[in-house]
Short mmCIF file of C-alpha atoms and ligand atoms in Angstrom, two decimals:
data_model
loop_
_atom_site.label_atom_id
_atom_site.label_comp_id
_atom_site.label_asym_id
_atom_site.label_seq_id
_atom_site.Cartn_x
_atom_site.Cartn_y
_atom_site.Cartn_z
CA MET H 1 -78.31 26.94 154.31
CA ALA H 2 -76.41 25.61 157.24
CA ALA H 3 -79.37 25.71 159.62
CA THR H 4 -81.50 23.57 157.25
CA ALA H 5 -78.65 21.14 156.73
CA ARG H 6 -78.24 20.76 160.46
CA SER H 7 -81.89 19.92 161.01
CA ASP H 8 -81.71 17.39 158.19
CA THR H 9 -78.71 15.63 159.71
CA THR H 10 -78.98 12.59 161.95
CA VAL H 11 -76.39 11.43 164.48
CA VAL H 12 -76.45 8.17 166.43
CA VAL H 13 -74.55 8.40 169.72
CA VAL H 14 -73.89 5.06 171.46
CA GLY H 15 -73.38 5.64 175.20
CA GLY H 16 -74.86 8.23 177.53
CA GLY H 17 -71.86 8.79 179.83
CA PHE H 18 -69.68 11.87 180.13
CA ALA H 19 -68.70 11.87 176.43
CA GLY H 20 -71.99 10.88 174.82
CA VAL H 21 -74.10 13.28 176.89
CA ALA H 22 -71.79 16.26 176.22
CA CYS H 23 -71.79 15.50 172.50
CA ALA H 24 -75.57 14.97 172.24
CA LYS H 25 -76.36 18.12 174.28
CA HIS H 26 -74.24 20.38 172.09
CA LEU H 27 -75.59 18.90 168.84
CA GLY H 28 -79.15 19.10 170.17
CA ARG H 29 -78.69 22.74 171.12
CA HIS H 30 -77.63 23.42 167.52
CA GLY H 31 -80.66 21.71 166.01
CA VAL H 32 -79.07 18.42 164.93
CA ASN H 33 -81.27 15.30 165.29
CA VAL H 34 -79.56 12.95 167.73
CA THR H 35 -80.51 9.44 168.76
CA LEU H 36 -78.75 8.74 172.02
CA VAL H 37 -78.72 5.01 172.81
CA ASP H 38 -77.76 3.58 176.19
CA ARG H 39 -78.29 0.23 177.89
CA HIS H 40 -79.35 2.10 181.02
CA ASP H 41 -82.01 4.78 181.33
CA TYR H 42 -79.61 6.86 183.38
CA SER H 43 -76.22 8.48 183.13
CA GLN H 44 -73.91 7.58 185.99
CA PHE H 45 -71.12 9.53 187.70
CA GLN H 46 -68.34 6.96 188.05
CA PRO H 47 -66.03 9.00 190.33
CA LEU H 48 -68.51 8.46 193.18
CA LEU H 49 -69.18 4.77 192.66
CA TYR H 50 -66.92 3.88 195.55
CA GLN H 51 -69.07 6.08 197.79
CA VAL H 52 -72.20 4.13 196.77
CA ALA H 53 -70.27 0.90 197.54
CA THR H 54 -69.37 2.21 200.99
CA ALA H 55 -72.89 3.65 201.54
CA GLN H 56 -71.77 7.30 201.77
CA VAL H 57 -74.17 8.37 199.03
CA ASP H 58 -77.17 6.70 197.45
CA THR H 59 -77.82 5.80 193.84
CA THR H 60 -79.97 8.78 192.90
CA GLU H 61 -77.19 11.13 193.92
CA ILE H 62 -74.88 9.76 191.26
CA ALA H 63 -77.24 8.55 188.52
CA ARG H 64 -79.59 10.83 186.62
CA PRO H 65 -82.35 9.74 184.22
CA LEU H 66 -81.25 10.43 180.65
CA ARG H 67 -84.80 11.50 179.75
CA ALA H 68 -84.71 14.17 182.43
CA MET H 69 -81.32 15.36 181.18
CA PHE H 70 -82.67 15.79 177.64
CA SER H 71 -86.23 16.93 178.40
CA ARG H 72 -85.36 20.41 177.10
CA HIS H 73 -83.35 19.21 174.10
CA LYS H 74 -86.11 18.43 171.60
CA PRO H 75 -83.87 17.19 168.76
CA VAL H 76 -82.38 14.50 171.05
CA THR H 77 -84.23 11.23 171.28
CA VAL H 78 -83.18 8.79 174.01
CA LYS H 79 -83.44 5.06 173.28
CA LEU H 80 -82.96 2.35 175.89
CA ALA H 81 -81.12 -0.46 174.11
CA ASP H 82 -78.17 -2.75 174.69
CA ILE H 83 -76.10 -2.41 171.59
CA SER H 84 -74.41 -5.61 170.53
CA ALA H 85 -72.92 -4.61 167.17
CA VAL H 86 -71.87 -1.44 165.40
CA ASP H 87 -71.21 -1.00 161.69
CA PRO H 88 -68.80 1.88 161.08
CA VAL H 89 -69.38 1.78 157.32
CA ALA H 90 -73.20 1.94 157.49
CA HIS H 91 -73.06 4.29 160.58
CA SER H 92 -75.39 1.95 162.43
CA ALA H 93 -75.73 0.38 165.84
CA THR H 94 -77.83 -2.75 166.41
CA SER H 95 -79.28 -3.85 169.73
CA ALA H 96 -79.22 -7.33 171.16
CA ASP H 97 -82.95 -7.66 170.33
CA GLY H 98 -82.40 -6.66 166.69
CA VAL H 99 -83.29 -2.96 166.51
CA THR H 100 -80.95 -0.95 164.26
CA PHE H 101 -80.25 2.77 164.64
CA THR H 102 -78.65 4.49 161.63
CA GLY H 103 -77.41 8.05 161.17
CA ASP H 104 -75.41 10.28 158.90
CA TYR H 105 -72.80 10.19 161.68
CA LEU H 106 -71.98 7.54 164.26
CA VAL H 107 -70.45 8.51 167.60
CA LEU H 108 -69.02 5.66 169.69
CA ALA H 109 -68.99 6.61 173.35
CA ALA H 110 -69.73 3.30 175.12
CA GLY H 111 -66.92 3.63 177.70
CA GLY H 112 -64.99 0.70 179.10
CA ARG H 113 -65.16 -2.20 181.51
CA ALA H 114 -62.92 -3.73 184.14
CA ASN H 115 -59.68 -5.26 182.94
CA PHE H 116 -58.79 -8.37 184.94
CA PHE H 117 -55.55 -8.88 182.98
CA HIS H 118 -56.32 -12.61 182.66
CA THR H 119 -55.96 -13.10 186.41
CA PRO H 120 -57.49 -16.53 187.13
CA GLY H 121 -60.68 -16.31 189.16
CA ALA H 122 -60.84 -12.49 189.16
CA ASP H 123 -63.88 -12.23 186.89
CA THR H 124 -65.74 -14.77 189.04
CA HIS H 125 -64.79 -13.85 192.60
CA ALA H 126 -63.64 -10.22 192.57
CA PHE H 127 -66.00 -7.21 192.58
CA PRO H 128 -65.18 -4.70 189.87
CA LEU H 129 -66.22 -1.05 190.25
CA TYR H 130 -67.17 0.37 186.89
CA ALA H 131 -70.97 0.70 186.88
CA LEU H 132 -73.77 1.47 189.34
CA ASP H 133 -74.75 -2.18 189.48
CA ASP H 134 -71.14 -3.08 190.44
CA ALA H 135 -71.25 -0.57 193.28
CA LEU H 136 -74.55 -1.95 194.63
CA ARG H 137 -73.27 -5.51 194.48
CA LEU H 138 -70.10 -4.52 196.28
CA ARG H 139 -72.08 -2.62 198.92
CA SER H 140 -74.11 -5.72 199.66
CA ARG H 141 -71.02 -7.91 199.85
CA LEU H 142 -69.14 -5.54 202.19
CA LEU H 143 -72.12 -5.37 204.55
CA ALA H 144 -72.73 -9.14 204.25
CA VAL H 145 -69.23 -10.09 205.42
CA LEU H 146 -69.55 -7.69 208.38
CA GLU H 147 -72.92 -9.20 209.34
CA ALA H 148 -71.49 -12.71 208.99
CA ALA H 149 -68.61 -11.87 211.33
CA PHE H 150 -70.95 -10.38 213.91
CA ARG H 151 -73.26 -13.38 213.68
CA ASN H 152 -70.49 -15.93 213.99
CA PRO H 153 -67.13 -14.55 215.13
CA LYS H 154 -65.48 -17.85 214.20
CA LEU H 155 -65.74 -16.71 210.58
CA ILE H 156 -63.16 -14.04 211.30
CA ASP H 157 -60.56 -16.79 211.17
CA GLN H 158 -61.84 -17.61 207.68
CA GLY H 159 -61.14 -14.04 206.56
CA ALA H 160 -64.59 -12.54 207.09
CA LEU H 161 -63.06 -9.23 208.17
CA ASN H 162 -60.27 -9.16 205.57
CA PHE H 163 -60.87 -6.75 202.69
CA VAL H 164 -58.57 -6.82 199.69
CA VAL H 165 -58.48 -3.87 197.25
CA VAL H 166 -56.61 -4.59 194.02
CA GLY H 167 -55.03 -1.56 192.39
CA ALA H 168 -53.63 1.51 194.18
CA GLY H 169 -54.64 4.13 191.63
CA ALA H 170 -57.25 6.74 192.57
CA THR H 171 -60.18 4.29 192.65
CA GLY H 172 -58.34 1.76 194.84
CA VAL H 173 -57.01 4.38 197.23
CA GLU H 174 -60.42 6.05 197.50
CA THR H 175 -62.12 2.71 198.16
CA ALA H 176 -59.55 1.59 200.73
CA GLY H 177 -59.69 4.98 202.51
CA ALA H 178 -63.52 4.88 202.56
CA LEU H 179 -63.55 1.38 203.92
CA ALA H 180 -61.09 2.38 206.64
CA ASP H 181 -63.39 5.25 207.63
CA GLN H 182 -66.37 2.97 207.61
CA LEU H 183 -64.70 0.37 209.85
CA GLU H 184 -63.29 2.95 212.23
CA ARG H 185 -66.16 5.42 212.57
CA VAL H 186 -69.40 4.06 211.16
CA ILE H 187 -69.63 0.33 211.97
CA PRO H 188 -68.84 0.65 215.70
CA ARG H 189 -71.84 3.02 215.97
CA ARG H 190 -74.11 0.57 214.23
CA VAL H 191 -73.35 -2.52 216.25
CA SER H 192 -71.45 -3.20 219.43
CA ALA H 193 -68.72 -4.50 217.26
CA MET H 194 -66.85 -7.22 219.06
CA GLY H 195 -64.11 -8.32 216.72
CA ILE H 196 -64.18 -5.32 214.44
CA SER H 197 -60.69 -4.43 215.66
CA LYS H 198 -59.53 -7.54 213.82
CA ALA H 199 -60.64 -6.11 210.48
CA GLN H 200 -57.83 -5.64 207.99
CA ILE H 201 -57.74 -3.78 204.69
CA PHE H 202 -55.06 -4.80 202.17
CA LEU H 203 -54.23 -2.56 199.21
CA VAL H 204 -52.27 -4.48 196.56
CA ASP H 205 -50.42 -3.02 193.59
CA PRO H 206 -47.37 -4.07 191.55
CA SER H 207 -46.16 -0.47 191.56
CA PRO H 208 -43.89 0.68 194.42
CA VAL H 209 -46.13 3.69 195.13
CA VAL H 210 -49.76 4.51 195.61
CA LEU H 211 -51.53 7.05 193.36
CA GLY H 212 -49.00 6.54 190.56
CA PRO H 213 -49.96 9.54 188.30
CA PHE H 214 -49.56 11.98 191.23
CA SER H 215 -46.35 13.64 192.52
CA ASP H 216 -43.79 12.02 194.82
CA ARG H 217 -45.04 14.20 197.65
CA ALA H 218 -48.59 12.95 197.06
CA HIS H 219 -47.30 9.35 197.02
CA GLU H 220 -45.73 9.85 200.43
CA TYR H 221 -48.72 11.70 201.90
CA ALA H 222 -51.25 9.09 200.71
CA LYS H 223 -49.08 6.24 202.00
CA GLU H 224 -48.72 7.85 205.37
CA VAL H 225 -52.48 8.53 205.73
CA LEU H 226 -53.45 5.04 204.63
CA GLU H 227 -50.97 3.37 206.99
CA ARG H 228 -52.14 5.60 209.83
CA ARG H 229 -55.64 4.31 209.10
CA HIS H 230 -54.38 0.74 209.31
CA VAL H 231 -54.53 -0.03 205.59
CA GLN H 232 -51.88 -2.63 204.90
CA LEU H 233 -50.01 -1.69 201.74
CA GLU H 234 -48.84 -4.61 199.63
CA LEU H 235 -46.81 -2.68 197.09
CA GLY H 236 -44.62 -4.36 194.50
CA ALA H 237 -46.97 -7.35 194.72
CA LYS H 238 -49.41 -8.69 192.16
CA VAL H 239 -52.57 -10.64 192.70
CA SER H 240 -51.92 -13.80 190.76
CA GLU H 241 -55.20 -15.60 191.50
CA VAL H 242 -58.54 -14.89 193.14
CA LYS H 243 -60.30 -17.88 194.71
CA ALA H 244 -63.70 -18.03 196.38
CA ASP H 245 -62.11 -17.78 199.83
CA ARG H 246 -58.71 -16.05 199.27
CA VAL H 247 -56.38 -14.14 197.01
CA VAL H 248 -52.98 -15.49 196.10
CA LEU H 249 -50.15 -12.97 195.72
CA SER H 250 -47.33 -13.27 193.20
CA ASP H 251 -44.84 -14.11 195.99
CA GLY H 252 -47.01 -17.08 197.00
CA ARG H 253 -48.57 -15.51 200.12
CA GLU H 254 -52.34 -15.93 200.53
CA ILE H 255 -54.89 -13.66 202.15
CA LEU H 256 -58.14 -15.23 203.32
CA THR H 257 -61.02 -13.01 202.24
CA ARG H 258 -64.57 -12.93 200.89
CA ALA H 259 -64.44 -9.30 199.74
CA VAL H 260 -62.09 -8.50 196.87
CA VAL H 261 -62.51 -5.10 195.19
CA TRP H 262 -61.04 -4.99 191.68
CA ALA H 263 -59.76 -1.50 190.87
CA GLY H 264 -56.94 -2.86 188.76
CA GLY H 265 -57.53 -1.19 185.40
CA ILE H 266 -59.94 -0.82 182.57
CA GLN H 267 -60.21 -1.83 178.95
CA ALA H 268 -62.48 -0.67 176.16
CA SER H 269 -66.11 -1.75 175.81
CA PRO H 270 -66.48 -4.94 173.79
CA LEU H 271 -68.17 -2.84 171.14
CA ALA H 272 -64.73 -1.62 170.07
CA ALA H 273 -63.69 -5.14 169.08
CA SER H 274 -67.08 -5.89 167.44
CA SER H 275 -66.76 -2.78 165.26
CA GLY H 276 -64.09 -4.28 163.00
CA ILE H 277 -61.97 -1.11 163.54
CA PRO H 278 -58.31 -2.13 164.08
CA PRO H 279 -57.75 -1.82 167.88
CA GLY H 280 -55.23 0.37 169.67
CA PRO H 281 -53.83 0.10 173.25
CA GLY H 282 -56.17 -1.62 175.72
CA GLY H 283 -58.44 -2.65 172.82
CA ARG H 284 -59.43 0.99 172.41
CA ILE H 285 -60.36 2.58 169.09
CA PRO H 286 -57.54 4.79 167.83
CA VAL H 287 -58.72 8.22 166.75
CA ASP H 288 -57.07 11.06 164.84
CA PRO H 289 -56.44 14.35 166.65
CA ASP H 290 -59.86 15.58 165.46
CA LEU H 291 -61.50 12.53 167.14
CA THR H 292 -62.51 10.90 163.85
CA VAL H 293 -61.72 7.22 163.11
CA ALA H 294 -59.31 6.99 160.22
CA GLY H 295 -60.74 5.09 157.21
CA PHE H 296 -64.34 5.45 158.41
CA PRO H 297 -65.71 8.85 157.36
CA GLY H 298 -68.46 10.14 159.63
CA VAL H 299 -67.41 7.99 162.60
CA TYR H 300 -66.13 9.46 165.87
CA ALA H 301 -64.92 7.62 169.00
CA LEU H 302 -64.79 9.39 172.37
CA GLY H 303 -63.90 8.88 176.03
CA ASP H 304 -62.88 5.52 177.51
CA ILE H 305 -63.61 3.56 174.33
CA ALA H 306 -61.10 5.65 172.35
CA SER H 307 -57.35 5.95 172.32
CA THR H 308 -57.03 9.71 171.92
CA PRO H 309 -53.60 11.12 171.15
CA GLY H 310 -52.32 13.75 173.55
CA PRO H 311 -49.96 16.62 172.62
CA ASP H 312 -46.97 14.27 173.10
CA GLY H 313 -48.58 11.59 170.89
CA ARG H 314 -49.22 9.31 173.87
CA PRO H 315 -52.82 8.26 174.56
CA MET H 316 -54.69 10.62 176.92
CA PRO H 317 -55.71 9.22 180.33
CA GLN H 318 -59.16 7.71 180.74
CA LEU H 319 -60.65 10.51 182.77
CA GLY H 320 -64.12 12.00 183.01
CA SER H 321 -62.73 15.42 182.13
CA VAL H 322 -61.14 14.08 178.95
CA ALA H 323 -64.40 12.35 177.95
CA LEU H 324 -66.49 15.41 178.67
CA GLN H 325 -64.29 17.78 176.68
CA ALA H 326 -63.97 15.25 173.85
CA GLY H 327 -67.77 15.02 173.67
CA LEU H 328 -68.04 18.77 173.17
CA ALA H 329 -65.14 18.87 170.69
CA ALA H 330 -66.63 16.05 168.60
CA ALA H 331 -69.98 17.82 168.49
CA LYS H 332 -68.27 20.98 167.23
CA ASN H 333 -66.45 18.96 164.55
CA ILE H 334 -69.72 17.32 163.43
CA LEU H 335 -71.23 20.81 163.11
CA ALA H 336 -68.14 21.85 161.10
CA ASP H 337 -68.60 18.77 158.85
CA ILE H 338 -72.27 19.68 158.28
CA ASP H 339 -71.45 23.31 157.58
CA GLY H 340 -68.59 22.45 155.25
CA ARG H 341 -65.94 24.00 157.54
CA ALA H 342 -62.58 22.47 158.52
CA ARG H 343 -62.51 20.30 161.70
CA SER H 344 -60.33 21.32 164.69
CA GLU H 345 -57.88 19.19 166.63
CA PHE H 346 -59.03 18.26 170.12
CA ARG H 347 -57.06 20.22 172.71
CA TYR H 348 -57.57 18.97 176.24
CA LYS H 349 -57.67 21.68 178.93
CA ASP H 350 -56.01 19.97 181.87
CA LYS H 351 -57.57 21.32 185.09
CA GLY H 352 -55.66 18.88 187.25
CA ILE H 353 -56.28 15.67 189.16
CA MET H 354 -57.48 14.87 192.65
CA ALA H 355 -58.11 11.85 194.86
CA MET H 356 -59.85 11.42 198.21
CA ILE H 357 -58.08 9.35 200.82
CA GLY H 358 -60.68 9.60 203.54
CA ARG H 359 -61.99 11.96 206.20
CA ASN H 360 -60.02 15.23 206.12
CA ALA H 361 -57.46 13.76 203.76
CA ALA H 362 -57.18 14.17 200.00
CA VAL H 363 -54.62 15.19 197.36
CA ALA H 364 -55.19 17.60 194.52
CA GLU H 365 -52.89 18.84 191.76
CA VAL H 366 -54.53 21.87 190.29
CA GLY H 367 -54.15 23.07 186.71
CA PRO H 368 -51.60 22.11 184.06
CA LYS H 369 -48.80 23.36 186.36
CA ARG H 370 -50.02 20.91 189.02
CA ARG H 371 -50.25 23.15 192.09
CA GLU H 372 -50.32 20.74 194.97
CA LEU H 373 -52.85 20.62 197.82
CA HIS H 374 -52.88 18.00 200.55
CA GLY H 375 -54.98 17.38 203.66
CA ARG H 376 -58.09 19.20 204.79
CA LEU H 377 -57.97 21.90 202.10
CA ALA H 378 -57.74 19.22 199.37
CA PHE H 379 -60.54 17.32 201.13
CA VAL H 380 -62.87 20.33 201.01
CA SER H 381 -61.86 21.11 197.41
CA TRP H 382 -62.53 17.52 196.40
CA LEU H 383 -66.05 17.67 197.90
CA GLY H 384 -66.76 21.04 196.22
CA VAL H 385 -65.51 19.95 192.78
CA HIS H 386 -67.35 16.66 192.84
CA ALA H 387 -70.59 18.26 194.03
CA TRP H 388 -70.28 20.76 191.26
CA LEU H 389 -69.62 18.08 188.61
CA LEU H 390 -72.69 16.06 189.60
CA SER H 391 -75.46 16.46 187.06
CA GLY H 392 -78.54 18.22 188.46
CA PHE H 393 -79.12 20.67 191.27
CA ARG H 394 -81.07 18.17 193.42
CA ALA H 395 -78.34 15.57 193.17
CA ARG H 396 -75.77 18.18 194.29
CA ILE H 397 -77.80 19.23 197.27
CA ARG H 398 -78.46 15.66 198.26
CA ALA H 399 -74.78 14.67 197.96
CA LEU H 400 -73.72 17.63 200.08
CA GLY H 401 -76.38 16.63 202.62
CA SER H 402 -75.13 13.03 202.71
CA TRP H 403 -71.53 14.13 203.12
CA GLY H 404 -72.41 16.60 205.87
CA TRP H 405 -74.50 14.03 207.72
CA ASP H 406 -71.81 11.37 207.37
CA TYR H 407 -69.16 13.79 208.64
CA VAL H 408 -71.10 14.88 211.73
CA ALA H 409 -73.23 11.85 212.63
CA ASN H 410 -71.02 8.96 211.43
CA THR H 411 -74.06 7.09 210.10
CA ARG H 412 -74.84 5.94 206.57
CA ALA H 413 -78.49 5.79 205.56
CA SER H 414 -78.02 3.62 202.49
CA ALA H 415 -76.10 0.84 204.27
CA ILE H 416 -78.50 -1.93 203.30
CA ILE H 417 -78.03 -5.35 201.74
CA ASP H 418 -80.24 -5.24 198.67
CA ARG H 419 -78.37 -7.64 196.34
CA PRO H 420 -78.88 -11.08 197.88
CA ASP H 421 -76.91 -12.78 195.08
CA ALA H 422 -73.82 -10.68 195.80
CA ALA H 423 -74.28 -11.04 199.57
CA ALA H 424 -74.58 -14.86 199.50
CA ILE H 425 -71.41 -16.55 200.68
CA ASP H 426 -70.82 -20.27 201.02
CA TRP H 427 -68.50 -20.37 204.01
CA ASP H 428 -67.82 -24.06 203.52
CA GLU H 429 -66.37 -23.45 200.03
C1 FAD D 501 -64.61 3.93 189.85
C2 FAD D 501 -64.17 5.02 188.92
C3 FAD D 501 -63.76 6.24 189.44
C4 FAD D 501 -63.35 7.26 188.59
N1 FAD D 501 -62.91 8.44 189.10
C5 FAD D 501 -62.60 9.48 188.29
C6 FAD D 501 -62.25 10.76 188.80
O1 FAD D 501 -62.19 10.94 190.00
N2 FAD D 501 -61.97 11.77 187.93
C7 FAD D 501 -62.05 11.55 186.56
O2 FAD D 501 -61.78 12.50 185.81
N3 FAD D 501 -62.35 10.37 186.06
C8 FAD D 501 -62.64 9.33 186.87
N4 FAD D 501 -62.99 8.11 186.35
C9 FAD D 501 -62.96 7.92 184.89
C10 FAD D 501 -64.24 8.47 184.26
O3 FAD D 501 -65.35 8.14 185.01
C11 FAD D 501 -64.33 7.89 182.86
O4 FAD D 501 -63.13 8.25 182.16
C12 FAD D 501 -65.53 8.44 182.11
O5 FAD D 501 -66.72 8.00 182.71
C13 FAD D 501 -65.54 7.97 180.65
O6 FAD D 501 -66.63 8.54 180.04
P1 FAD D 501 -67.30 7.85 178.79
O7 FAD D 501 -68.43 8.70 178.38
O8 FAD D 501 -66.28 7.48 177.80
O9 FAD D 501 -67.84 6.43 179.34
P2 FAD D 501 -68.90 6.14 180.48
O10 FAD D 501 -69.04 7.27 181.40
O11 FAD D 501 -68.49 4.81 181.04
O12 FAD D 501 -70.27 5.96 179.68
C14 FAD D 501 -70.45 4.93 178.78
C15 FAD D 501 -71.97 4.75 178.59
O13 FAD D 501 -72.14 3.77 177.58
C16 FAD D 501 -73.20 2.91 177.95
N5 FAD D 501 -72.94 1.62 177.28
C17 FAD D 501 -71.89 0.83 177.42
N6 FAD D 501 -71.98 -0.23 176.61
C18 FAD D 501 -73.17 -0.11 175.98
C19 FAD D 501 -73.88 -0.93 175.07
N7 FAD D 501 -73.38 -2.07 174.60
N8 FAD D 501 -75.07 -0.50 174.60
C20 FAD D 501 -75.61 0.62 175.05
N9 FAD D 501 -75.00 1.46 175.92
C21 FAD D 501 -73.79 1.08 176.41
C22 FAD D 501 -73.05 2.81 179.48
O14 FAD D 501 -74.27 2.40 180.05
C23 FAD D 501 -72.66 4.23 179.83
O15 FAD D 501 -73.77 5.03 180.11
C24 FAD D 501 -63.37 7.08 187.19
C25 FAD D 501 -63.80 5.84 186.66
C26 FAD D 501 -64.20 4.83 187.52
C27 FAD D 501 -64.64 3.52 186.93
#
């Protein structure tokens, strides 16, 4: 019987992000034994990483313990392990310390990592924003340069108050907008900020517009808001090198800085390359429309690690909503496999896209027809949608509390330097 077969089946899911959690939850609910392996003991909500970096919310608002998430899903076992190799033939994943997890099915959902596009110095001197640790390191660096400038205003001439954000997609725009808010509203309340008016935020992108995937109207709106908030747009320019004390642009200009945020793109987790599966665009694992990996029966790849074909045959965007829905769709297909039914093609339900630009300013394009909202209404919608998407009632309430407090009081409780390594700057370098 199907129910017996389900309880006899084992699935190893590598990665407890949007895709892995959705897949494991659905399988667990239907009695399938799942081993969910992650290098962290929490699942993180990447869309709000920039808010951790700018101290708008704290870590526990965007990261939830995996064990708490699965406490009511008895067939799901969580294992804390850093997977260093996967074998798509044996359906196994092996950790760096030599523990192997094997199942009847293997689900690869290990996400991605920053793509520096071989830019010299970027991996050493720039701060990527892909994981919670990245956000905490960046928070410490942003606060450290401000403290340095207040301690010794001469450092302003060495770029202490220059902030460079690389990449004008949603993450770059959100980070630049949040930084502008922080410099304009929050920092002056914290210290009598002599010199803060000299702070400059540069947003660099080779594209001629900000927020590329959005409409022309959204491009114009975002540009106008950012410029009004004194963000200097360097569009049509590439960062060709990042040094310890500056970035070099493709036209030869240099910007002195000790705070470079890298929001310039992502590539697949290195596990994709280690799997031996022939790679697709961005090193991602190409999957069939039913999310299986061709040539490797019983193997699925989901979310940012996968190149998932859209209705037009082009890869779907690396979005949380795609990963979440793919996780559920893969779980349904694994249940179909177990029950001997035909698998279904993954059909993404596009609910739209949105990006925050800063206080009272956001853009949203709602639904597949992309109904456009700009300004305060989009700002409130963004807050509502992101609060709703956070995992756990307490996290939602706390995030709403932090946003409300930030909006009214212009103070940020988590603005502390807690990563001394990221904060340390050799000003003589
Ligand atoms: C800064 C930022 C902002 C974003 N904003 C938005 C947004 O506003 N809207 C939106 O829709 N999307 C947004 N995205 C994209 C979205 O967050 C991703 O598409 C989504 O998280 C992908 O889900 P995933 O499950 O594939 O991977 P992830 O959520 O990255 O999860 C991967 C999991 O795998 C684990 N893992 C990785 N490697 C290993 C290993 N070797 N061993 C064990 N475990 C491992 C990780 O710890 C992680 O828990 C944003 C992304 C970023 C980085």
